[in-house]
Coordinates of C-alpha atoms in Angstrom, one line a residue:
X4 CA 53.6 -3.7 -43.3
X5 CA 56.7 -3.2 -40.6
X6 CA 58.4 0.1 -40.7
X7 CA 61.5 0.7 -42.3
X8 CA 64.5 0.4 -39.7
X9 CA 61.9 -1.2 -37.5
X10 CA 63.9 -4.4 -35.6
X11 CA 61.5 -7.8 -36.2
X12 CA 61.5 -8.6 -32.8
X13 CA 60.6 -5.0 -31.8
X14 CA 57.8 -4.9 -34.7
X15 CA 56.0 -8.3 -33.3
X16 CA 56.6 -7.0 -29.5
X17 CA 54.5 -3.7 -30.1
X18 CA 51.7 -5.7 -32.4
X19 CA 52.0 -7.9 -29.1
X20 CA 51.4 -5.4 -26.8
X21 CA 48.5 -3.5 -29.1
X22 CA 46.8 -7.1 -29.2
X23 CA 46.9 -6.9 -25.0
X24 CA 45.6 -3.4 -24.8
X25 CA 43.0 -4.0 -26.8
X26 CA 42.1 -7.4 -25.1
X27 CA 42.1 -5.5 -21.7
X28 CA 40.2 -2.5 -23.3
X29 CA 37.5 -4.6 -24.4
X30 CA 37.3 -6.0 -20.7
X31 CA 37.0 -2.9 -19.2
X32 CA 34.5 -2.0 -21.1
X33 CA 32.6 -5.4 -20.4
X34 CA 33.0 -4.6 -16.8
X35 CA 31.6 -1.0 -16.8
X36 CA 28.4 -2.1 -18.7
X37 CA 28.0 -4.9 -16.0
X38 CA 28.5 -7.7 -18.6
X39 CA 30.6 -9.4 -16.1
X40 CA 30.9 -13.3 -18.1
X41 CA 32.7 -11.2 -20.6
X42 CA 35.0 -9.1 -18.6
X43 CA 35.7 -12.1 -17.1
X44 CA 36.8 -13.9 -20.1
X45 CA 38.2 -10.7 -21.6
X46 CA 40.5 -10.7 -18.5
X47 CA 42.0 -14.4 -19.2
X48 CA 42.3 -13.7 -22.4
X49 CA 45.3 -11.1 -21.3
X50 CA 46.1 -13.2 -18.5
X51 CA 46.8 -16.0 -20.9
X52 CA 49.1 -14.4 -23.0
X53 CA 50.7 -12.1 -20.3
X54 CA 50.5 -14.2 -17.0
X55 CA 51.3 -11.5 -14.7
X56 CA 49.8 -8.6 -16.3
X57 CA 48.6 -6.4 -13.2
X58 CA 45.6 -5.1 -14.2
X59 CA 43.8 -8.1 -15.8
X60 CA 44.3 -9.9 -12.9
X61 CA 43.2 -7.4 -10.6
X62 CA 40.0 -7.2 -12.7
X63 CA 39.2 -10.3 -12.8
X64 CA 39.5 -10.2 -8.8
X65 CA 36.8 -7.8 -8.7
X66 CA 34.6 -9.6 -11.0
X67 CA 34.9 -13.3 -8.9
X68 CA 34.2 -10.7 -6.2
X69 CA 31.2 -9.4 -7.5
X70 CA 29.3 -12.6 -8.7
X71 CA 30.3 -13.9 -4.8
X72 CA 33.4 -16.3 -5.7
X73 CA 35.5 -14.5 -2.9
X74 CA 37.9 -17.2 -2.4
X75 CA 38.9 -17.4 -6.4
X76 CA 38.9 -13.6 -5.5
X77 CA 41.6 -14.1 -2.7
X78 CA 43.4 -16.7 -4.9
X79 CA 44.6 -14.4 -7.6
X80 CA 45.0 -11.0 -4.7
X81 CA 46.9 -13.0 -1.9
X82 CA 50.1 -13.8 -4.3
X83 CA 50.1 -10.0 -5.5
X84 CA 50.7 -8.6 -2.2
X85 CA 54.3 -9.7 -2.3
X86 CA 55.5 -7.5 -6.1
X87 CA 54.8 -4.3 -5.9
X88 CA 54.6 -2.5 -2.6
X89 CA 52.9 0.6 -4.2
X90 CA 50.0 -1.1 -5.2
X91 CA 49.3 -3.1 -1.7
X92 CA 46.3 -0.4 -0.9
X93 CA 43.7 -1.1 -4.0
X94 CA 45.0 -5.0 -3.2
X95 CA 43.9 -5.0 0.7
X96 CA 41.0 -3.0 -0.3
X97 CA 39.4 -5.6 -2.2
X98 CA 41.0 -8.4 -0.3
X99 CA 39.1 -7.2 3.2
X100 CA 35.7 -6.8 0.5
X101 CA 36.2 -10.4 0.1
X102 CA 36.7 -11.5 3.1
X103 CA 34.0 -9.3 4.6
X104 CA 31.2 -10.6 2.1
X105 CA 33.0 -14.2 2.8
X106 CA 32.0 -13.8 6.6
X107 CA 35.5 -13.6 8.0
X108 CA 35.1 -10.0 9.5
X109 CA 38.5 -10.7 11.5
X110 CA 40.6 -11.4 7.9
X111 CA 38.9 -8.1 6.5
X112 CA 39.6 -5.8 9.8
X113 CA 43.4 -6.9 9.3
X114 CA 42.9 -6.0 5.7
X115 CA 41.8 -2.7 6.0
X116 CA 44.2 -1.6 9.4
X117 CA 47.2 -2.7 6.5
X118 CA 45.4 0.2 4.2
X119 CA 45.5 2.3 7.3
X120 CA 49.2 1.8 8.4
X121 CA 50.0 3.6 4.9
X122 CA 46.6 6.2 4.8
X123 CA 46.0 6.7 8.4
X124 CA 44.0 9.8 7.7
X125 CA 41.5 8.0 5.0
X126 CA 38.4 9.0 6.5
X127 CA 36.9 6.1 4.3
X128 CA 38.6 3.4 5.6
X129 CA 38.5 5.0 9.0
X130 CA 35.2 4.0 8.4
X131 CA 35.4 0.9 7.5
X132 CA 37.6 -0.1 10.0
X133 CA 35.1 1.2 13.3
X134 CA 32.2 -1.0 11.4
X135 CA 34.3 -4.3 11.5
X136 CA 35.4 -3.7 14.9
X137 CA 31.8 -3.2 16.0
X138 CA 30.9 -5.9 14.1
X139 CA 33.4 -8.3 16.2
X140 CA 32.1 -6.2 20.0
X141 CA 35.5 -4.0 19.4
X142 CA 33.4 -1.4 21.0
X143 CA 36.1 0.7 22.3
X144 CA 38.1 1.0 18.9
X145 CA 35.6 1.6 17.0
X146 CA 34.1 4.2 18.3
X147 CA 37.7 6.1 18.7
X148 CA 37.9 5.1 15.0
X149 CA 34.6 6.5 14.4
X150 CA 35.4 10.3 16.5
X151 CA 38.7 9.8 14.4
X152 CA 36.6 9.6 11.0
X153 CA 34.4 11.9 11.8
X154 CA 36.7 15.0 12.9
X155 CA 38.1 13.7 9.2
X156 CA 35.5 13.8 7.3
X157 CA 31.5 14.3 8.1
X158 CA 30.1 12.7 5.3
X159 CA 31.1 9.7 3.2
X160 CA 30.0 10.5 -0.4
X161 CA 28.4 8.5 -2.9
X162 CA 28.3 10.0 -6.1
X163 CA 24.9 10.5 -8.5
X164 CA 25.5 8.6 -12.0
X165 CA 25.0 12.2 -13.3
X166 CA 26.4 15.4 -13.0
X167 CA 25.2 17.6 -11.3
X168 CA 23.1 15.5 -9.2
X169 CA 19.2 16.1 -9.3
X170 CA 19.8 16.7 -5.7
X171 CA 21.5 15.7 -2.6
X172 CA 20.2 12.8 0.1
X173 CA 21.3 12.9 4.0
X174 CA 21.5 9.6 5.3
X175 CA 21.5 8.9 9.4
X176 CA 23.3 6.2 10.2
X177 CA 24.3 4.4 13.7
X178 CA 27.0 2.1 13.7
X179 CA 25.9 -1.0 15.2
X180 CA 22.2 0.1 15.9
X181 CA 20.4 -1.8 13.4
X182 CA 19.7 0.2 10.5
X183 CA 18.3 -0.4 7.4
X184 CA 20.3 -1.9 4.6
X185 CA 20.5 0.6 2.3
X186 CA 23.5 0.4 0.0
X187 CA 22.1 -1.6 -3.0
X188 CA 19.3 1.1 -2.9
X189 CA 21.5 4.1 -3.5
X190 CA 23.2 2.3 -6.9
X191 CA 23.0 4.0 -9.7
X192 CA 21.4 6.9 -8.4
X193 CA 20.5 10.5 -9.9
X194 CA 21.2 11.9 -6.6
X195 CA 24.2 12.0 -4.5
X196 CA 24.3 9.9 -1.2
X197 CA 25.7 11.3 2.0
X198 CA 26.1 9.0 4.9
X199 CA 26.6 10.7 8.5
X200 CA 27.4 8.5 11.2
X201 CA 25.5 9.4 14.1
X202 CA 27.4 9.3 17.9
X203 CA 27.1 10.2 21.1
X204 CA 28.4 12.7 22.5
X205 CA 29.5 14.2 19.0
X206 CA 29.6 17.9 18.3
X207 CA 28.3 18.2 14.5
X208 CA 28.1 21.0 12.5
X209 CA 24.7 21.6 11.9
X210 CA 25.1 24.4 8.8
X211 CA 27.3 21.8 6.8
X212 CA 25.1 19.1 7.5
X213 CA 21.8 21.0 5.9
X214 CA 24.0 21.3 2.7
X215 CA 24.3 17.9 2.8
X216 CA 21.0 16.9 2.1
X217 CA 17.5 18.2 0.7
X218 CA 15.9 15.1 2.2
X219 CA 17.0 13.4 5.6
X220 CA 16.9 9.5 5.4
X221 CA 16.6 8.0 8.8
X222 CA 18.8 4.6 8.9
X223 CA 18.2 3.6 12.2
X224 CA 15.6 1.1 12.4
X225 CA 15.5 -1.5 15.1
X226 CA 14.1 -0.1 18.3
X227 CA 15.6 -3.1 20.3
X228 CA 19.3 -2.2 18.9
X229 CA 18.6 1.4 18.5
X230 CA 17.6 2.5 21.8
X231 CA 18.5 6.0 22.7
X232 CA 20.1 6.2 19.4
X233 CA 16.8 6.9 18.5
X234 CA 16.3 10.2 20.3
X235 CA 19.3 11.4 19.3
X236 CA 18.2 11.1 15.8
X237 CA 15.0 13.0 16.4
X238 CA 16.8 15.5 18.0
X239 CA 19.2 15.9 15.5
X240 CA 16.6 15.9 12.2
X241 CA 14.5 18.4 13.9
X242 CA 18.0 20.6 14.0
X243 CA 18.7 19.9 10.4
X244 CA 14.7 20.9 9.5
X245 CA 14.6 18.8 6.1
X246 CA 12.0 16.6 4.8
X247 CA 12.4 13.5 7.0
X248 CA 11.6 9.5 5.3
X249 CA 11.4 7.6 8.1
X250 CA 11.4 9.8 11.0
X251 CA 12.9 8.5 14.3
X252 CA 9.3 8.7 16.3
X253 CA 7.8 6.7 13.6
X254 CA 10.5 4.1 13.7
X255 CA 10.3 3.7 17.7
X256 CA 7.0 2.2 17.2
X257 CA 8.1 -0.6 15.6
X258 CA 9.2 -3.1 18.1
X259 CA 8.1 -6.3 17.8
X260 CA 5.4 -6.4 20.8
X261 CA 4.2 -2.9 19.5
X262 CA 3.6 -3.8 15.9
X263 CA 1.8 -7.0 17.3
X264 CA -0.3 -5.1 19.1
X265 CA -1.0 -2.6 16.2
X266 CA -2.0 -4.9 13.3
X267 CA -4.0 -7.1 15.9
X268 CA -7.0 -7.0 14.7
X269 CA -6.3 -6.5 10.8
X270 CA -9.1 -7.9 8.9
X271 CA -7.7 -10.9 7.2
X272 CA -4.5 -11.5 9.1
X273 CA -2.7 -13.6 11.5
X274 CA -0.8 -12.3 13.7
X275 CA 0.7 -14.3 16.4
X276 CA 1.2 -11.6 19.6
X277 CA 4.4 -11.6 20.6
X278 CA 6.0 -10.4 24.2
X279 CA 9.0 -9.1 25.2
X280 CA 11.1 -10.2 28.0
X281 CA 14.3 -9.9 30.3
X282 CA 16.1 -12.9 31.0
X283 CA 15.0 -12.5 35.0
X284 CA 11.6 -12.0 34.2
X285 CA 11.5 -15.2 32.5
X286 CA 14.0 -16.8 34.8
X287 CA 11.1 -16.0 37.2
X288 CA 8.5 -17.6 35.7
X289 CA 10.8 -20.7 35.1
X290 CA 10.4 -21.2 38.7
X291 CA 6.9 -22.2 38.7
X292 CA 6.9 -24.4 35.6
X293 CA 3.0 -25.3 36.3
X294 CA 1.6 -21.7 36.1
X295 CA 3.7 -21.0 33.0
X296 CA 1.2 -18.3 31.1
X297 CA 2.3 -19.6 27.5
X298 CA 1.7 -22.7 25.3
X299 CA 3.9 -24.6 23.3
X300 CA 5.3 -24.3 20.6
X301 CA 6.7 -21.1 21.2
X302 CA 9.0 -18.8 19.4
X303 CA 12.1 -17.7 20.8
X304 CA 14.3 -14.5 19.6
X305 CA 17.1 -12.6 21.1
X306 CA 15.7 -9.2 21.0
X307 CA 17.6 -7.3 18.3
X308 CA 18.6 -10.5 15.6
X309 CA 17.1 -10.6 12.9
X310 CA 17.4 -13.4 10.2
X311 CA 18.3 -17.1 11.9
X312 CA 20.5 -16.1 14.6
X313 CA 19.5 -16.6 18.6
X314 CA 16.1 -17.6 16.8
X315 CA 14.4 -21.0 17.6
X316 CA 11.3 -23.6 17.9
X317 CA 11.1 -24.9 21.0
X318 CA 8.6 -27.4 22.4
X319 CA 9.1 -27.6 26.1
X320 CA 9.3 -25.2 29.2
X321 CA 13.1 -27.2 29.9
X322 CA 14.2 -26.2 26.0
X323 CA 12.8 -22.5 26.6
X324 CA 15.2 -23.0 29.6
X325 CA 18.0 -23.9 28.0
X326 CA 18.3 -21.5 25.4
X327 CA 18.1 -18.5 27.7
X328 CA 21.1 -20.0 29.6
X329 CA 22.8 -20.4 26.3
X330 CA 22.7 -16.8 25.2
X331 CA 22.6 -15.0 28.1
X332 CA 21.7 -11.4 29.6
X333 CA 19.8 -9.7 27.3
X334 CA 16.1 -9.3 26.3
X335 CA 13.6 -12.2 24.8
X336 CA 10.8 -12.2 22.3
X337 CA 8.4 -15.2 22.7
X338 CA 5.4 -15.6 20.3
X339 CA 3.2 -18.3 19.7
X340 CA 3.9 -20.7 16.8
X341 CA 2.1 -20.9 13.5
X342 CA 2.5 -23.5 11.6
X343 CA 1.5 -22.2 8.2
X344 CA 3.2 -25.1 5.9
X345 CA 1.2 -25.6 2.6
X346 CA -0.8 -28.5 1.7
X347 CA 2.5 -30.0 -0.2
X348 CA 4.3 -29.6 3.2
X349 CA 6.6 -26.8 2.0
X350 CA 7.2 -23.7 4.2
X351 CA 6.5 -20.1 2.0
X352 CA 7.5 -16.9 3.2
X353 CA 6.7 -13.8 0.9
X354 CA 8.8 -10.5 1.3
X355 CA 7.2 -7.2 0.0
X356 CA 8.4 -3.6 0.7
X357 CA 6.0 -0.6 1.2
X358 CA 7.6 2.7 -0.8
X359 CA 6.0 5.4 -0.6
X360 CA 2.2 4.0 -0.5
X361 CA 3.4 1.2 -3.2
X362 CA 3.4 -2.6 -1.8
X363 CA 6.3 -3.9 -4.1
X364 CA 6.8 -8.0 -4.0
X365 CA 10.4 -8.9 -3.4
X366 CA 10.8 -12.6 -3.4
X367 CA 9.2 -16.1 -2.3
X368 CA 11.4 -17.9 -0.1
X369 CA 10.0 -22.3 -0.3
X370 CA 11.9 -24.7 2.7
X371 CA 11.7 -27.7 4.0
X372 CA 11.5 -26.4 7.4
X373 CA 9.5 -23.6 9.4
X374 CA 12.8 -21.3 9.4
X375 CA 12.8 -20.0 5.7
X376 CA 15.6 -18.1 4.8
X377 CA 16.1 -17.9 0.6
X378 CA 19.9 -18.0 0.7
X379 CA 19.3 -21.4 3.1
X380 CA 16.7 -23.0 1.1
X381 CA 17.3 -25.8 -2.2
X382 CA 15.9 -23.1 -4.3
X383 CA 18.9 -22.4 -6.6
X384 CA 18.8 -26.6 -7.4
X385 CA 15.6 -26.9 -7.9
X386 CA 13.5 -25.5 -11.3
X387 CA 10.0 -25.7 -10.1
X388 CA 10.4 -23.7 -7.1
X389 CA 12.0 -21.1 -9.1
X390 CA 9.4 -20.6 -11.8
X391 CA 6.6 -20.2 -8.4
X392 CA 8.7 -17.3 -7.5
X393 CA 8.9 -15.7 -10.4
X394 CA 5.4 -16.5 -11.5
X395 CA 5.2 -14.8 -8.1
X396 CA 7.3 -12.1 -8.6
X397 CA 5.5 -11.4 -12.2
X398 CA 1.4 -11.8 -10.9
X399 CA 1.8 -11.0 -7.0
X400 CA -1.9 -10.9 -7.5
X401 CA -2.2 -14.3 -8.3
X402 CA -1.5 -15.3 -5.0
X403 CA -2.4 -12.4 -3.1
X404 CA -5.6 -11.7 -4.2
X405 CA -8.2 -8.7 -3.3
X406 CA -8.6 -9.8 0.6
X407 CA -5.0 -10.5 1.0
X408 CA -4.0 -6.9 -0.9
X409 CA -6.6 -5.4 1.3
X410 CA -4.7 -6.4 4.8
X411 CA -1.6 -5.7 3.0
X412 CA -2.6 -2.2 2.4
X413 CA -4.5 -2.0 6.1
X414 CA -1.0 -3.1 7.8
X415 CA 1.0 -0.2 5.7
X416 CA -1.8 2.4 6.8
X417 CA -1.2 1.7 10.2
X418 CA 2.8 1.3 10.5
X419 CA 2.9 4.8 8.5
X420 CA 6.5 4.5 7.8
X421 CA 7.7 5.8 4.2
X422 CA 9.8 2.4 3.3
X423 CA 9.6 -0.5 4.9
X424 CA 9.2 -4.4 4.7
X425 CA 7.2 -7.5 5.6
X426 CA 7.5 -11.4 5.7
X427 CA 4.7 -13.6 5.7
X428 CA 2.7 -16.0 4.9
X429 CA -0.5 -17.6 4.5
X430 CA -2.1 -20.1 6.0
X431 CA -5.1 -22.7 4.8
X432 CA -8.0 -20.1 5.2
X433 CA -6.2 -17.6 3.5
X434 CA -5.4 -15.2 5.9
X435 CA -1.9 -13.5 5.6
X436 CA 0.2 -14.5 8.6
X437 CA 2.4 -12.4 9.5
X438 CA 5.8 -13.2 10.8
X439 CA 7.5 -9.6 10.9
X440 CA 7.3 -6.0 9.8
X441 CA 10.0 -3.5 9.9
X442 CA 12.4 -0.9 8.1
X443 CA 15.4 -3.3 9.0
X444 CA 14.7 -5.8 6.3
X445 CA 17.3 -6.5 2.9
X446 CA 16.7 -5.9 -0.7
X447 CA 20.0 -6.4 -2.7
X448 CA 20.8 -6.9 -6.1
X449 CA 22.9 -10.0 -6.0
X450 CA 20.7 -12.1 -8.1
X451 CA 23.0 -14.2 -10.4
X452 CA 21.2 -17.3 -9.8
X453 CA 18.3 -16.5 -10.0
X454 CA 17.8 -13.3 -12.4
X455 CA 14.4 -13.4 -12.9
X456 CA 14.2 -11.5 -9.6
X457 CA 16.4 -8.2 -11.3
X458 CA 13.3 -6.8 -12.5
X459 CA 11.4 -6.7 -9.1
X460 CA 14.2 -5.9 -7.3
X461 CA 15.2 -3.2 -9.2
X462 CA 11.6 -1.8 -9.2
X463 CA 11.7 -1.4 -5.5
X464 CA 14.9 0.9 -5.8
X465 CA 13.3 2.6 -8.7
X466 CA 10.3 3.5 -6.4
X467 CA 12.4 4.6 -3.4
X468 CA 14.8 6.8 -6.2
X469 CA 10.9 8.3 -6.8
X470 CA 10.2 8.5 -3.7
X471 CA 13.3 11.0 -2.8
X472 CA 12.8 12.8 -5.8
X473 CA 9.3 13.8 -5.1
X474 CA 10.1 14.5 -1.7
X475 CA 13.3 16.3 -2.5
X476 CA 10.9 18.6 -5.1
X477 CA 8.3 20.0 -1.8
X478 CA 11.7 20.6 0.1
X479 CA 11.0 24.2 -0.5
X480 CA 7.2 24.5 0.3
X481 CA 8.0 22.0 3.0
X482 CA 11.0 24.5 4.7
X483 CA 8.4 27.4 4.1
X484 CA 5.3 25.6 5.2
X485 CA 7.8 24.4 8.7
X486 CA 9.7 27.4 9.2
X487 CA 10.6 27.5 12.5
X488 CA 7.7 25.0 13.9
X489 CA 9.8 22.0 13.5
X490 CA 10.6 19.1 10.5
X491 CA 8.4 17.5 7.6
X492 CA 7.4 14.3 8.6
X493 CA 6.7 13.0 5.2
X494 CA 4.0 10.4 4.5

């Protein structure tokens, strides 16, 4: 019933605007439980009845963003920019998120310098900013962006889903130095997250940073990228005297001639010996085509890529050629080719991750072609190769069976790192062919078309929360047991 003295109009305009709260209510709630479909439609709901309602549209923004539809995303931000200017910095924000995760690092560096025109002392996007710019060889900015961060703020926080946290992880990170992808992993965690970006040259305070962290996480995992980031790091987590999960002496023996070397003679594997080279040296051996010491195919990698990049088959000494004029001076990996297709002439490539002693299977990437990358494959179109991963996913042993576990377990023994991954494969006889192995490799949780792979993927970041946790719980015996000697290498 209206009110008494209550205007008509002014009694359906408040039943109005109850109807929208409760519309966009309900969406947020959607949104926080991660039931995204309905936030999403939650937030046209509002948007239907109140086109230019500011919130619902900046939800559903965030939503397109987060099941990867960045340029619906962009769509509904772009047009925003222009009606309230006191709201620009949450809009640019996820504007530069899109573009970033859309591949246009330029669009998102543009993004993020409009957030800093109005915060130029938000040691966050600070942050942000120096990693675009070393993303797109803006070398010189971004480290003055970085030192500018830094004397900001240390540590960029990421805060435990519980308060307090069941303790407090130190993550050493070096812009631009190949480290391991880590942010899907620290989701939904009991403990807080604190990220240090590691520099040269960089005077740190060493008391502030041993209250940032019972256990040290070391980020930086590619040898060829890493270089003398590397000893830095050591030198720097023997100052801080925590436990250490993937210390930095470990890490530099993980090239890819060193592991090659390692694993050789692995009972039950393949592994194709790769070598590392400088443009001259091969330039040098170019010049006497006939006494060429390899045999084709080969393998050819721009030390320090990973994924497809600088990465190809070649077949002849002049296409070897070729491609080291194309990208230049840097360093070379050649290894022999394997052709390990299966007897229906698809390519397989199997991921697992090592935590903590566990071999964890992450997914089963099936191509048409001897460079398998899931996100590049016809797997999303086409139902039967799905249910193989996932039958995959749900019996690893199935396909890897004792022999296969066995190398598996032999190839973790010997790397000795605390996390880490692999790709391989298997050829006719069975053996497990290995293609790579190295802390540098991706789990993520972005699994919308194919969810049957949440419940291994989230078991691997289960088992490295574990992991920290048990490590974080010895930090005292481990400080006690160190003292003064030095840093827990745990493993």
């Amino acid at each position: 019933m209206r009110a008494a003295g209550t205007e008509p109009h002014e009694f359906f305009h408040a039943l109005f605007v109850m109807s929208i709260n409760s519309l966009l209510q309900s969406a947020f709630t959607y949104h926080r439980e991660g039931r995204l479909d309905l936030a999403e439609q939650g937030y046209l709901d509002v948007i239907k009845s109140a086109p230019t309602h500011w919130s619902a549209r900046f939800g559903l923004a965030e939503v397109l963003n987060r099941t990867q539809r960045y340029d619906a995303a962009i769509g509904w931000l772009t047009p925003m920019l222009t009606e309230d200017p006191e709201e620009s910095v949450p809009l640019h924000r996820e504007l530069g998120f899109a573009h970033a995760n859309a591949g246009r690092l330029q669009a998102a560096l543009e993004h993020f310098k409009c957030i800093l025109e109005k915060l130029p002392n938000d040691a966050e996007t600070l942050h942000l900013v120096a990693n675009f710019e070393q993303s797109l060889n803006l070398n010189e900015e971004a480290d003055a962006h970085f030192r500018r961060a830094l004397e900001r703020k240390l540590l960029i926080t990421i805060p435990a889903v519980t308060t307090p946290p069941a303790f407090r992880a130190l993550f050493v990170f070096a812009p631009g130095r190949g480290n391991t992808p880590f942010a899907y992993l620290v989701e939904t965690a009991p403990f807080e997250s604190n990220v240090l970006n590691l520099l040269q040259d960089f005077k740190y305070d060493d008391a502030a940073l041993r209250n940032g962290g019972d256990v040290v996480v070391n980020l930086i995992a590619d040898v060829d990228q890493g270089g003398p980031m590397l000893a830095i790091a050591d030198e720097f987590v023997e100052r801080i005297g925590k436990p250490i999960v993937n210390h930095p002496r470990r890490i530099t023996g993980t090239g890819r001639e060193t592991i090659a070397k390692l694993i050789a003679d692995t009972p039950g594997c393949l592994v194709p010996q790769t070598r590392l080279y400088t443009a001259d040296a091969l330039r040098t051996l170019f010049a006497d085509a006939a006494a060429f010491p390899w045999s084709f195919p080969l393998l050819v990698r721009r030390a320090g890529t990973h994924g497809g990049s600088d990465f190809e088959l070649v077949q002849h000494i002049w296409q070897l050629r070729a491609f080291v004029e194309r990208v230049g001076e840097c360093d070379y990996y050649l290894t022999p080719f394997v052709d390990y297709r299966s007897a229906d002439g698809h390519y397989r490539k199997y991921r697992f991750f090592y935590v903590d002693g566990e071999i964890l299977p992450y997914h089963l990437a099936i191509g048409n072609h001897w460079k398998v990358h899931h996100a590049t494959t016809d797997m999303a179109q086409t139902p039967w190769m799905q249910a193989e991963e996932q039958a995959f996913l749900e019996h690893p042993t199935s396909v890897f069976g004792a022999v296969q576990y066995d190398a598996l377990r032999a190839i973790g023994d010997t790397i000795g790192l605390d996390y880490f991954g692999i790709d391989c494969g298997l050829d006719a006889q069975g053996a497990v062919v290995v293609f790579e192995v190295n802390a540098c490799m991706l789990v993520h949780g972005d699994n919308a078309a194919f969810p049957y792979k949440t419940p291994s993927v989230e078991r691997i970041r289960h088992a490295f929360h574990a992991m920290l946790s048990r490590i974080a719980q010895r930090r005292d015996k481990s400080e006690r047991t160190q003292g003064t000697q030095g840093t827990a290498i745990v493993g």
